[in-house]
Structure formats: C-alpha cells, structure tokens
Coordinates of C-alpha atoms in Angstrom, one line a residue:
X18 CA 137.2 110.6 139.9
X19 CA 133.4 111.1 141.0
X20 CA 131.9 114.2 140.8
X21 CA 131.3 115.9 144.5
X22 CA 127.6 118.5 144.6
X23 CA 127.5 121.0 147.0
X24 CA 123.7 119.6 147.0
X25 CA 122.0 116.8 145.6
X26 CA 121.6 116.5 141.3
X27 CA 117.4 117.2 142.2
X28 CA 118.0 120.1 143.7
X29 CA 120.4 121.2 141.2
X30 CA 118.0 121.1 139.0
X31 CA 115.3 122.8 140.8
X32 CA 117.6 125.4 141.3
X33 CA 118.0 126.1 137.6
X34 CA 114.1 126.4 137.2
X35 CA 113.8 128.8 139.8
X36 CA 112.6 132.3 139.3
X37 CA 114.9 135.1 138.3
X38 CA 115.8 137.0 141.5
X39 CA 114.0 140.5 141.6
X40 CA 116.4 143.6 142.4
X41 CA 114.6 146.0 144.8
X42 CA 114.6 149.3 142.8
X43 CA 114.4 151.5 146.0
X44 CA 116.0 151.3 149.4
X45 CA 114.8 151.7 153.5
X46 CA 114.3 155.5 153.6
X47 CA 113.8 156.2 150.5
X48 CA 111.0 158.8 149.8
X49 CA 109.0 157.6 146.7
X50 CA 105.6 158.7 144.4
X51 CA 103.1 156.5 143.2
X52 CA 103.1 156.7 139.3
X53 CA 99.3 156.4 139.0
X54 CA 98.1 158.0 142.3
X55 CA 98.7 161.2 144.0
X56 CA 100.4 160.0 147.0
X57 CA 103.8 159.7 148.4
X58 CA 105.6 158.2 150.9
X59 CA 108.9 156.8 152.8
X60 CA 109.8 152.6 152.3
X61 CA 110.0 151.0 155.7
X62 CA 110.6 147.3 154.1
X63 CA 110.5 145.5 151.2
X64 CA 108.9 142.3 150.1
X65 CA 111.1 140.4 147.0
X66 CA 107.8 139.6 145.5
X67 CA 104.5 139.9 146.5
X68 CA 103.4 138.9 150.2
X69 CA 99.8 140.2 150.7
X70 CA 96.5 138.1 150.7
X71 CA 94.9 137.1 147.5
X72 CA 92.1 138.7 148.5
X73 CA 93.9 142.6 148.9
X74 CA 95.6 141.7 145.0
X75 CA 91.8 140.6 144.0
X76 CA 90.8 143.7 145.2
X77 CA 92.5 145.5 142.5
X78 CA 91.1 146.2 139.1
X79 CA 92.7 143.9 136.5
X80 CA 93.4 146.3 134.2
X81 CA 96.2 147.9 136.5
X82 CA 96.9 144.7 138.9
X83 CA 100.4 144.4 139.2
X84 CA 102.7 141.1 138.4
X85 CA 103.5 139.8 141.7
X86 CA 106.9 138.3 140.9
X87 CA 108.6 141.8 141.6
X88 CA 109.1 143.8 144.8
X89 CA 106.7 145.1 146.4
X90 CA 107.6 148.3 148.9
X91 CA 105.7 149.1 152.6
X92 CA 105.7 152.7 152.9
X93 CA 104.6 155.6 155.4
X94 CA 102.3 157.3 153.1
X95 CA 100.7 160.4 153.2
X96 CA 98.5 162.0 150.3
X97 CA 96.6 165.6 150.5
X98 CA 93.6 164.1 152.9
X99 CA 95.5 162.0 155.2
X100 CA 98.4 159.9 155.9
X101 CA 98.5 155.7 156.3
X102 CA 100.3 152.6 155.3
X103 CA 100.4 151.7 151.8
X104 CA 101.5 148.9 150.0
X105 CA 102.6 148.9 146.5
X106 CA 104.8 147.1 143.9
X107 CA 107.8 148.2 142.1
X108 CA 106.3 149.1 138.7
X109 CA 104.0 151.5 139.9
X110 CA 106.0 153.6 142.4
X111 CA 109.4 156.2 140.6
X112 CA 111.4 158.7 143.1
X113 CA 110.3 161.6 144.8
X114 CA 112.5 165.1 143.3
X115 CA 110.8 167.4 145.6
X116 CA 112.8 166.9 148.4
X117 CA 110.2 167.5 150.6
X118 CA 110.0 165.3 154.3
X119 CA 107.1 162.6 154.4
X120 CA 104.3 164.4 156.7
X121 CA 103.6 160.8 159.0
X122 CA 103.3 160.2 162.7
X123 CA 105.1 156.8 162.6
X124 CA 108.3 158.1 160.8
X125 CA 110.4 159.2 164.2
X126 CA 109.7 155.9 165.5
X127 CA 111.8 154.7 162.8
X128 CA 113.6 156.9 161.6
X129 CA 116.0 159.6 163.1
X130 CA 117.0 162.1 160.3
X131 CA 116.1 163.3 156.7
X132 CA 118.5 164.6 154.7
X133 CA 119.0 164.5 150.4
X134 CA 115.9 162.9 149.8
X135 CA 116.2 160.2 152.3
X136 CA 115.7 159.0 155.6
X137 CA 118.2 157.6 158.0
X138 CA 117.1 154.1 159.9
X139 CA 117.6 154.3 163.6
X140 CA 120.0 152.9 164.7
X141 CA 117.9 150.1 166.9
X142 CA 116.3 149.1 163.6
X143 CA 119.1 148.1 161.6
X144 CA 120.8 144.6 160.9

C-alpha cells in the first residue's frame, strides 16, 4: 500500500515549521482604544500580521515597537484634536466601554448603523 499526500513530503514539512496562525482579537466595526495613547477609533480591516513599510515600524521607538507576527488593525481614528487613519497592532489596542459613536467623516461611507458598541458594514462592503 503506498502512502497518497494531499501535497508533496517538502511541503509537508514546511507546513509544520510555519508560524502559529494569529487570531484577530477584534472584528470590522468594532470601536476600540489604544492602551498607551488617548485615541480611539472604529477597525475597517485587519492585517494577520504586520503589513506596513519597514520604514513606518522603524519609526517607532524600540522600547514600545510592537512584535509584528500579530494582527495589526486599520482604524477610523479620532482623538481630542482631530480625526485620521491609524494603524496599530493587537497588543496595544483593548475595547471601547463608553459606547460612544466614533466622531470620523469616512465612517458612513462604510458603515450604515451603530448600535451596542459596534458598527454595521454596508452592505456593498461585505464578502
């Protein structure tokens, strides 16, 4: 009887060496707080690990730089000066309790409702 692989023996064994797969902690329309900052803001997308330049990661003091083997969250950010897109990893952001709407012109294009804490996708944007 021979053994039958779904793929070859190499890639078998690549597979087995291959990084842990990194849970996303938050969802699309979820409204999130950055643990270090004071800002806030709604995820629009999510990256499994990191997918910036090297040069926006360098640009981050080493001693809170982020490990870029987790997700890392695009969000519709607003803070008490202004409101912009923001970029930031898993570790650093927790859930928003106030259940307070995200102040940001892009969220209607994106998003029709809020309601509990979160925002619903339109319906145009989802898969």
């Amino acid at each position: 009887m021979t053994k039958t692989f779904a793929f070859s023996p190499e890639q078998h064994a690549a597979s087995r060496s291959a990084p842990a797969i990194a849970h996303a902690r938050f969802a699309i329309g979820a409204v999130v707080r950055h643990r270090l900052f004071e800002f806030r803001g709604v995820v629009f997308d999510v990256d499994p690990i990191f997918a910036n330049s090297q040069e926006w990661y360098d640009a981050i003091p080493e001693d809170i730089r982020p490990s870029k083997d987790q997700p890392f969250y695009h969000l519709l950010a607003e803070n008490a000066d202004s409101n912009y897109v923001a970029y930031v990893s898993q570790q650093n952001l927790v859930a928003d309790e106030s259940d307070e709407p995200v102040d940001h012109p892009a969220i209607s294009s994106l998003f029709d409702g809020y309601e509990d804490g979160r925002y619903s996708l339109r319906r145009e944007h989802r898969h």
